[in-house]
Amino acid sequence: MTSSRRLSTVILPIHRWNQGGRPLWVRAEELGFHAAYTYDHLAWRTFRDGPWFGALPTLTAAAAATERLRLGTLVTSPNFRHPVTLAKELITLDDVSDGRITLGIGAGGNGFDATTLRGSGEEPWNPRERADHFEEFVPLLDRLLREPTVTQEGRFYSANEARNIPGCVQRPRLPFAVAATGPRGMRLAARHGQAWVTTGDPKLFESGTPDQSVEAVRGQIARLGAACEEAGRDVAELDKILLTGFTPGSPLGSFDAFVDFAGTHFELGFTEIVVHWPVPDSVFALDTKVFERIATEALAQFD
């Protein structure tokens, strides 16, 4: 992954492929987005009682429908994934796409993903337990995607002569974009990530101000730098991705508002900003003309 100013989108997996899904991914490539991501959840927030399709099959279909567009998840988590089976699927997806896959990966939250596979009376993992699982999940997945045969016995995850031949098209493996704000996640990003992902500070979303959000994100980038220094790595090696939609204010309210927002965050050091594909009658509702103008004209404002 190269460090430059890029604009990407995330397409929610809510459309039947042959009834409106396929054209969105094709259009994302036509508009010139660097990448199109999708969420990897079993269900998500207010969309729970409507259509919601699997991330990896959706990305496989998108890979067949596009030629240049990078594709990926924002984000996959250990909540319902195992490194061994996930690695096999990712290697296949990387092959189908001819090396256009980025794995966004995070510790997960306490939503439906955390409870769907739990038995009656079984509590979901608390934040510390999620971090514990994530800390073991990422290094094992890293090995599985790099090495043809892996045997490892861990506290939470094991692999017994797991075969992953021929490996990824991208060498030594497809890139990880690690979503993290806490110290343990930051260390994983520094050690294993080719990119780092944030949505800002969730505590500020409803009651904070845009200026407070900028300062919070500035602090996150500083902590990422400290984690990289501890790992003996230059923080400039990592792409820095901001997923919009979870910070105070209305950065997508108009073209000019987005340019101001993007300029501020590019100056902070972000290399990629991700905007949600418009979803009518939802928190992601947005005028299509504004969205397409952002896609096609916004980056030119920084030349």
mmCIF file of C-alpha atoms in Angstrom:
data_model
loop_
_atom_site.group_PDB
_atom_site.id
_atom_site.type_symbol
_atom_site.label_atom_id
_atom_site.label_comp_id
_atom_site.label_asym_id
_atom_site.label_seq_id
_atom_site.Cartn_x
_atom_site.Cartn_y
_atom_site.Cartn_z
ATOM 1 C CA MET A 1 0.000 0.000 0.000
ATOM 2 C CA THR A 2 1.318 3.449 -0.871
ATOM 3 C CA SER A 3 0.901 6.639 1.110
ATOM 4 C CA SER A 4 -1.014 9.316 -0.794
ATOM 5 C CA ARG A 5 -4.359 11.077 -0.574
ATOM 6 C CA ARG A 6 -7.107 8.686 -1.513
ATOM 7 C CA LEU A 7 -10.874 8.546 -1.350
ATOM 8 C CA SER A 8 -12.795 5.306 -0.876
ATOM 9 C CA THR A 9 -16.332 4.177 -0.142
ATOM 10 C CA VAL A 10 -18.079 1.529 1.935
ATOM 11 C CA ILE A 11 -21.110 -0.210 0.441
ATOM 12 C CA LEU A 12 -23.422 -1.844 2.947
ATOM 13 C CA PRO A 13 -24.297 -5.465 1.999
ATOM 14 C CA ILE A 14 -28.039 -4.774 1.936
ATOM 15 C CA HIS A 15 -28.853 -5.266 -1.748
ATOM 16 C CA ARG A 16 -29.638 -8.487 -3.582
ATOM 17 C CA TRP A 17 -26.832 -8.851 -6.092
ATOM 18 C CA ASN A 18 -29.093 -9.055 -9.139
ATOM 19 C CA GLN A 19 -31.546 -6.454 -7.853
ATOM 20 C CA GLY A 20 -29.318 -3.437 -7.453
ATOM 21 C CA GLY A 21 -26.187 -4.731 -5.723
ATOM 22 C CA ARG A 22 -23.876 -5.303 -8.675
ATOM 23 C CA PRO A 23 -24.308 -1.828 -10.244
ATOM 24 C CA LEU A 24 -23.138 -0.107 -7.045
ATOM 25 C CA TRP A 25 -19.749 -1.813 -7.098
ATOM 26 C CA VAL A 26 -19.358 -1.208 -10.820
ATOM 27 C CA ARG A 27 -20.287 2.449 -10.309
ATOM 28 C CA ALA A 28 -17.748 2.757 -7.476
ATOM 29 C CA GLU A 29 -15.035 1.787 -9.948
ATOM 30 C CA GLU A 30 -16.405 4.171 -12.594
ATOM 31 C CA LEU A 31 -16.374 7.069 -10.109
ATOM 32 C CA GLY A 32 -12.671 6.498 -9.479
ATOM 33 C CA PHE A 33 -12.743 5.448 -5.827
ATOM 34 C CA HIS A 34 -9.491 3.917 -4.642
ATOM 35 C CA ALA A 35 -11.329 1.120 -2.813
ATOM 36 C CA ALA A 36 -14.819 -0.083 -1.977
ATOM 37 C CA TYR A 37 -15.259 -1.829 1.350
ATOM 38 C CA THR A 38 -18.161 -3.545 3.052
ATOM 39 C CA TYR A 39 -19.022 -4.338 6.654
ATOM 40 C CA ASP A 40 -18.378 -7.856 7.922
ATOM 41 C CA HIS A 41 -21.237 -8.422 10.365
ATOM 42 C CA LEU A 42 -23.971 -10.987 10.923
ATOM 43 C CA ALA A 43 -26.369 -8.077 11.348
ATOM 44 C CA TRP A 44 -25.850 -4.408 12.129
ATOM 45 C CA ARG A 45 -27.728 -1.810 14.162
ATOM 46 C CA THR A 46 -30.913 -0.450 12.582
ATOM 47 C CA PHE A 47 -30.421 -2.673 9.516
ATOM 48 C CA ARG A 48 -30.892 -5.851 11.576
ATOM 49 C CA ASP A 49 -34.434 -6.582 10.432
ATOM 50 C CA GLY A 50 -33.778 -5.985 6.753
ATOM 51 C CA PRO A 51 -31.623 -7.635 4.083
ATOM 52 C CA TRP A 52 -27.993 -8.147 5.099
ATOM 53 C CA PHE A 53 -25.656 -10.380 3.111
ATOM 54 C CA GLY A 54 -22.296 -11.975 3.896
ATOM 55 C CA ALA A 55 -19.215 -9.829 3.359
ATOM 56 C CA LEU A 56 -16.832 -12.312 1.765
ATOM 57 C CA PRO A 57 -19.280 -13.716 -0.825
ATOM 58 C CA THR A 58 -20.287 -10.137 -1.661
ATOM 59 C CA LEU A 59 -16.647 -9.163 -2.172
ATOM 60 C CA THR A 60 -16.093 -12.245 -4.338
ATOM 61 C CA ALA A 61 -18.959 -11.177 -6.586
ATOM 62 C CA ALA A 62 -17.622 -7.603 -6.616
ATOM 63 C CA ALA A 63 -14.181 -8.883 -7.618
ATOM 64 C CA ALA A 64 -15.715 -10.597 -10.650
ATOM 65 C CA ALA A 65 -17.651 -7.447 -11.595
ATOM 66 C CA THR A 66 -14.715 -5.008 -11.388
ATOM 67 C CA GLU A 67 -11.166 -4.799 -12.696
ATOM 68 C CA ARG A 68 -9.173 -2.098 -10.890
ATOM 69 C CA LEU A 69 -11.041 -1.240 -7.696
ATOM 70 C CA ARG A 70 -9.482 -2.404 -4.440
ATOM 71 C CA LEU A 71 -11.913 -4.317 -2.235
ATOM 72 C CA GLY A 72 -12.025 -5.104 1.450
ATOM 73 C CA THR A 73 -13.746 -5.359 4.795
ATOM 74 C CA LEU A 74 -14.238 -2.592 7.362
ATOM 75 C CA VAL A 75 -13.928 -4.529 9.523
ATOM 76 C CA THR A 76 -13.671 -8.243 10.164
ATOM 77 C CA SER A 77 -13.449 -9.330 13.816
ATOM 78 C CA PRO A 78 -12.966 -12.455 15.943
ATOM 79 C CA ASN A 79 -16.580 -12.220 17.125
ATOM 80 C CA PHE A 80 -17.632 -14.931 14.679
ATOM 81 C CA ARG A 81 -14.474 -15.692 12.710
ATOM 82 C CA HIS A 82 -11.688 -18.247 13.241
ATOM 83 C CA PRO A 83 -8.226 -17.534 11.778
ATOM 84 C CA VAL A 84 -7.905 -20.905 10.011
ATOM 85 C CA THR A 85 -11.161 -20.752 8.066
ATOM 86 C CA LEU A 86 -10.852 -17.011 7.480
ATOM 87 C CA ALA A 87 -7.376 -17.432 6.001
ATOM 88 C CA LYS A 88 -8.624 -19.998 3.497
ATOM 89 C CA GLU A 89 -11.442 -17.713 2.376
ATOM 90 C CA LEU A 90 -9.162 -14.676 2.125
ATOM 91 C CA ILE A 91 -6.600 -16.502 0.011
ATOM 92 C CA THR A 92 -9.392 -17.557 -2.328
ATOM 93 C CA LEU A 93 -10.775 -14.015 -2.474
ATOM 94 C CA ASP A 94 -7.319 -12.577 -3.140
ATOM 95 C CA ASP A 95 -6.945 -15.050 -6.005
ATOM 96 C CA VAL A 96 -10.347 -14.275 -7.540
ATOM 97 C CA SER A 97 -9.626 -10.535 -7.363
ATOM 98 C CA ASP A 98 -6.067 -10.934 -8.703
ATOM 99 C CA GLY A 99 -4.582 -9.316 -5.617
ATOM 100 C CA ARG A 100 -7.011 -6.456 -4.899
ATOM 101 C CA ILE A 101 -8.039 -7.325 -1.330
ATOM 102 C CA THR A 102 -7.368 -5.416 1.883
ATOM 103 C CA LEU A 103 -8.452 -6.954 5.165
ATOM 104 C CA GLY A 104 -9.808 -4.398 7.591
ATOM 105 C CA ILE A 105 -9.690 -6.103 10.972
ATOM 106 C CA GLY A 106 -10.644 -5.063 14.491
ATOM 107 C CA ALA A 107 -11.466 -6.458 17.917
ATOM 108 C CA GLY A 108 -15.225 -6.157 17.354
ATOM 109 C CA GLY A 109 -17.932 -4.684 19.531
ATOM 110 C CA ASN A 110 -20.787 -5.767 21.738
ATOM 111 C CA GLY A 111 -23.537 -5.771 19.101
ATOM 112 C CA PHE A 112 -25.294 -8.641 17.372
ATOM 113 C CA ASP A 113 -22.033 -10.263 16.256
ATOM 114 C CA ALA A 114 -21.102 -10.680 19.907
ATOM 115 C CA THR A 115 -24.340 -12.394 20.913
ATOM 116 C CA THR A 116 -25.628 -14.359 17.917
ATOM 117 C CA LEU A 117 -23.385 -17.391 18.500
ATOM 118 C CA ARG A 118 -23.715 -17.338 22.285
ATOM 119 C CA GLY A 119 -25.907 -19.877 24.081
ATOM 120 C CA SER A 120 -28.743 -18.933 26.423
ATOM 121 C CA GLY A 121 -27.276 -17.260 29.487
ATOM 122 C CA GLU A 122 -23.797 -17.094 27.952
ATOM 123 C CA GLU A 123 -22.384 -13.606 28.264
ATOM 124 C CA PRO A 124 -20.580 -12.000 25.306
ATOM 125 C CA TRP A 125 -16.942 -11.117 25.707
ATOM 126 C CA ASN A 126 -16.260 -7.957 27.657
ATOM 127 C CA PRO A 127 -13.795 -5.375 26.232
ATOM 128 C CA ARG A 128 -10.804 -7.014 27.888
ATOM 129 C CA GLU A 129 -11.777 -10.444 26.551
ATOM 130 C CA ARG A 130 -12.279 -9.037 23.059
ATOM 131 C CA ALA A 131 -8.799 -7.519 23.234
ATOM 132 C CA ASP A 132 -7.378 -10.837 24.472
ATOM 133 C CA HIS A 133 -8.878 -12.709 21.521
ATOM 134 C CA PHE A 134 -7.791 -10.049 19.046
ATOM 135 C CA GLU A 135 -4.238 -10.119 20.346
ATOM 136 C CA GLU A 136 -4.017 -13.827 19.531
ATOM 137 C CA PHE A 137 -6.147 -13.743 16.381
ATOM 138 C CA VAL A 138 -4.060 -11.263 14.370
ATOM 139 C CA PRO A 139 -0.607 -12.896 14.681
ATOM 140 C CA LEU A 140 -2.007 -16.346 13.882
ATOM 141 C CA LEU A 141 -3.882 -15.036 10.842
ATOM 142 C CA ASP A 142 -0.677 -13.291 9.764
ATOM 143 C CA ARG A 143 1.197 -16.613 9.852
ATOM 144 C CA LEU A 144 -1.597 -18.499 8.078
ATOM 145 C CA LEU A 145 -1.541 -16.059 5.173
ATOM 146 C CA ARG A 146 2.252 -16.083 4.852
ATOM 147 C CA GLU A 147 3.218 -19.714 5.464
ATOM 148 C CA PRO A 148 2.173 -22.850 3.524
ATOM 149 C CA THR A 149 1.785 -24.942 6.684
ATOM 150 C CA VAL A 150 1.046 -23.714 10.202
ATOM 151 C CA THR A 151 0.762 -25.554 13.499
ATOM 152 C CA GLN A 152 0.129 -23.478 16.581
ATOM 153 C CA GLU A 153 -1.693 -24.101 19.845
ATOM 154 C CA GLY A 154 -2.987 -21.001 21.548
ATOM 155 C CA ARG A 155 -5.218 -20.062 24.415
ATOM 156 C CA PHE A 156 -8.168 -19.291 22.128
ATOM 157 C CA TYR A 157 -7.182 -20.440 18.631
ATOM 158 C CA SER A 158 -5.254 -23.412 17.330
ATOM 159 C CA ALA A 159 -4.108 -24.608 13.933
ATOM 160 C CA ASN A 160 -2.987 -28.190 13.335
ATOM 161 C CA GLU A 161 -1.005 -28.535 10.106
ATOM 162 C CA ALA A 162 -3.236 -25.970 8.436
ATOM 163 C CA ARG A 163 -2.374 -25.843 4.734
ATOM 164 C CA ASN A 164 -2.669 -22.621 2.756
ATOM 165 C CA ILE A 165 -1.176 -23.339 -0.636
ATOM 166 C CA PRO A 166 -0.508 -21.433 -2.891
ATOM 167 C CA GLY A 167 -0.897 -18.487 -0.518
ATOM 168 C CA CYS A 168 -1.928 -14.950 -1.415
ATOM 169 C CA VAL A 169 -1.437 -13.327 -4.792
ATOM 170 C CA GLN A 170 -0.144 -10.296 -2.866
ATOM 171 C CA ARG A 171 3.175 -11.105 -1.245
ATOM 172 C CA PRO A 172 4.052 -11.858 1.434
ATOM 173 C CA ARG A 173 0.310 -11.639 2.146
ATOM 174 C CA LEU A 174 -2.647 -9.341 1.542
ATOM 175 C CA PRO A 175 -2.482 -6.103 3.574
ATOM 176 C CA PHE A 176 -4.050 -5.693 7.022
ATOM 177 C CA ALA A 177 -5.789 -2.438 7.942
ATOM 178 C CA VAL A 178 -6.005 -2.681 11.728
ATOM 179 C CA ALA A 179 -8.794 -0.745 13.439
ATOM 180 C CA ALA A 180 -7.617 0.347 16.879
ATOM 181 C CA THR A 181 -7.777 3.163 19.403
ATOM 182 C CA GLY A 182 -6.512 1.450 22.561
ATOM 183 C CA PRO A 183 -2.889 0.607 23.390
ATOM 184 C CA ARG A 184 -3.111 -3.132 22.681
ATOM 185 C CA GLY A 185 -4.758 -2.615 19.306
ATOM 186 C CA MET A 186 -2.274 0.108 18.428
ATOM 187 C CA ARG A 187 0.582 -2.301 19.124
ATOM 188 C CA LEU A 188 -1.003 -4.864 16.798
ATOM 189 C CA ALA A 189 -1.329 -2.216 14.083
ATOM 190 C CA ALA A 190 2.319 -1.268 14.541
ATOM 191 C CA ARG A 191 3.519 -4.873 14.352
ATOM 192 C CA HIS A 192 1.216 -6.399 11.746
ATOM 193 C CA GLY A 193 -0.614 -3.626 9.906
ATOM 194 C CA GLN A 194 0.004 -2.063 6.548
ATOM 195 C CA ALA A 195 -2.659 0.471 7.520
ATOM 196 C CA TRP A 196 -4.447 1.758 10.613
ATOM 197 C CA VAL A 197 -8.176 2.537 10.762
ATOM 198 C CA THR A 198 -10.179 4.821 13.055
ATOM 199 C CA THR A 199 -13.703 6.229 13.153
ATOM 200 C CA GLY A 200 -12.646 8.964 15.566
ATOM 201 C CA ASP A 201 -13.540 9.060 19.245
ATOM 202 C CA PRO A 202 -16.972 7.418 19.734
ATOM 203 C CA LYS A 203 -17.512 9.322 22.987
ATOM 204 C CA LEU A 204 -17.661 12.563 21.007
ATOM 205 C CA PHE A 205 -20.061 11.499 18.270
ATOM 206 C CA GLU A 206 -23.302 12.701 19.860
ATOM 207 C CA SER A 207 -22.133 15.415 22.252
ATOM 208 C CA GLY A 208 -18.725 16.563 21.046
ATOM 209 C CA THR A 209 -17.672 19.237 18.591
ATOM 210 C CA PRO A 210 -15.720 18.920 15.340
ATOM 211 C CA ASP A 211 -12.740 20.671 16.952
ATOM 212 C CA GLN A 212 -12.775 18.232 19.869
ATOM 213 C CA SER A 213 -12.908 15.351 17.399
ATOM 214 C CA VAL A 214 -9.888 16.664 15.502
ATOM 215 C CA GLU A 215 -7.889 16.902 18.735
ATOM 216 C CA ALA A 216 -8.954 13.390 19.747
ATOM 217 C CA VAL A 217 -7.849 11.972 16.415
ATOM 218 C CA ARG A 218 -4.595 13.908 16.628
ATOM 219 C CA GLY A 219 -3.985 12.154 19.944
ATOM 220 C CA GLN A 220 -4.752 8.767 18.396
ATOM 221 C CA ILE A 221 -2.185 9.354 15.658
ATOM 222 C CA ALA A 222 0.389 10.346 18.278
ATOM 223 C CA ARG A 223 -0.254 7.115 20.188
ATOM 224 C CA LEU A 224 0.065 5.136 16.968
ATOM 225 C CA GLY A 225 3.425 6.806 16.431
ATOM 226 C CA ALA A 226 4.550 5.797 19.916
ATOM 227 C CA ALA A 227 3.459 2.201 19.287
ATOM 228 C CA CYS A 228 5.400 2.143 16.026
ATOM 229 C CA GLU A 229 8.482 3.542 17.725
ATOM 230 C CA GLU A 230 8.223 0.808 20.364
ATOM 231 C CA ALA A 231 7.983 -1.792 17.584
ATOM 232 C CA GLY A 232 11.001 -0.322 15.784
ATOM 233 C CA ARG A 233 8.924 0.855 12.867
ATOM 234 C CA ASP A 234 8.446 4.188 11.111
ATOM 235 C CA VAL A 235 4.818 5.291 11.509
ATOM 236 C CA ALA A 236 5.022 6.771 7.997
ATOM 237 C CA GLU A 237 5.038 3.193 6.672
ATOM 238 C CA LEU A 238 1.403 2.772 7.701
ATOM 239 C CA ASP A 239 -1.467 4.159 5.699
ATOM 240 C CA LYS A 240 -3.961 5.938 7.952
ATOM 241 C CA ILE A 241 -7.632 5.429 7.126
ATOM 242 C CA LEU A 242 -10.533 7.483 8.485
ATOM 243 C CA LEU A 243 -14.003 5.920 8.185
ATOM 244 C CA THR A 244 -16.432 8.831 8.198
ATOM 245 C CA GLY A 245 -19.951 8.900 9.577
ATOM 246 C CA PHE A 246 -19.046 8.629 13.257
ATOM 247 C CA THR A 247 -17.640 12.079 14.065
ATOM 248 C CA PRO A 248 -19.507 15.236 15.159
ATOM 249 C CA GLY A 249 -20.842 17.651 12.573
ATOM 250 C CA SER A 250 -22.017 17.093 8.994
ATOM 251 C CA PRO A 251 -18.924 16.620 6.835
ATOM 252 C CA LEU A 252 -21.015 15.218 3.987
ATOM 253 C CA GLY A 253 -23.678 17.908 4.181
ATOM 254 C CA SER A 254 -22.246 19.628 1.125
ATOM 255 C CA PHE A 255 -19.301 19.399 -1.226
ATOM 256 C CA ASP A 256 -17.558 22.348 0.432
ATOM 257 C CA ALA A 257 -18.124 20.897 3.906
ATOM 258 C CA PHE A 258 -16.482 17.657 2.838
ATOM 259 C CA VAL A 259 -13.506 19.434 1.266
ATOM 260 C CA ASP A 260 -12.930 21.338 4.511
ATOM 261 C CA PHE A 261 -13.256 18.147 6.558
ATOM 262 C CA ALA A 262 -10.984 16.147 4.264
ATOM 263 C CA GLY A 263 -8.365 18.879 4.139
ATOM 264 C CA THR A 264 -8.183 19.053 7.920
ATOM 265 C CA HIS A 265 -7.752 15.303 8.232
ATOM 266 C CA PHE A 266 -5.265 14.964 5.392
ATOM 267 C CA GLU A 267 -3.180 17.579 7.209
ATOM 268 C CA LEU A 268 -3.319 15.409 10.330
ATOM 269 C CA GLY A 269 -1.668 12.619 8.355
ATOM 270 C CA PHE A 270 -4.535 10.547 7.014
ATOM 271 C CA THR A 271 -3.894 8.990 3.622
ATOM 272 C CA GLU A 272 -7.372 7.609 2.928
ATOM 273 C CA ILE A 273 -10.866 8.858 3.765
ATOM 274 C CA VAL A 274 -13.830 6.503 3.416
ATOM 275 C CA VAL A 275 -17.397 7.697 2.842
ATOM 276 C CA HIS A 276 -20.546 5.582 3.000
ATOM 277 C CA TRP A 277 -22.437 4.917 -0.188
ATOM 278 C CA PRO A 278 -25.791 6.721 0.239
ATOM 279 C CA VAL A 279 -28.607 4.706 1.801
ATOM 280 C CA PRO A 280 -31.975 6.534 1.649
ATOM 281 C CA ASP A 281 -34.009 6.855 4.845
ATOM 282 C CA SER A 282 -31.042 5.989 7.048
ATOM 283 C CA VAL A 283 -28.219 7.659 8.928
ATOM 284 C CA PHE A 284 -26.280 7.374 5.652
ATOM 285 C CA ALA A 285 -28.816 9.286 3.555
ATOM 286 C CA LEU A 286 -27.042 11.676 1.186
ATOM 287 C CA ASP A 287 -27.892 13.463 -2.026
ATOM 288 C CA THR A 288 -26.506 11.318 -4.842
ATOM 289 C CA LYS A 289 -25.293 14.352 -6.790
ATOM 290 C CA VAL A 290 -23.296 15.586 -3.794
ATOM 291 C CA PHE A 291 -21.864 12.111 -3.244
ATOM 292 C CA GLU A 292 -20.777 11.719 -6.872
ATOM 293 C CA ARG A 293 -19.279 15.193 -6.932
ATOM 294 C CA ILE A 294 -17.268 14.333 -3.813
ATOM 295 C CA ALA A 295 -16.107 11.141 -5.512
ATOM 296 C CA THR A 296 -15.024 12.798 -8.732
ATOM 297 C CA GLU A 297 -13.896 16.304 -7.714
ATOM 298 C CA ALA A 298 -12.882 16.432 -4.043
ATOM 299 C CA LEU A 299 -9.312 15.167 -4.360
ATOM 300 C CA ALA A 300 -8.556 17.709 -7.084
ATOM 301 C CA GLN A 301 -9.003 20.446 -4.474
ATOM 302 C CA PHE A 302 -5.746 19.328 -2.846
ATOM 303 C CA ASP A 303 -3.532 19.274 -5.953
#
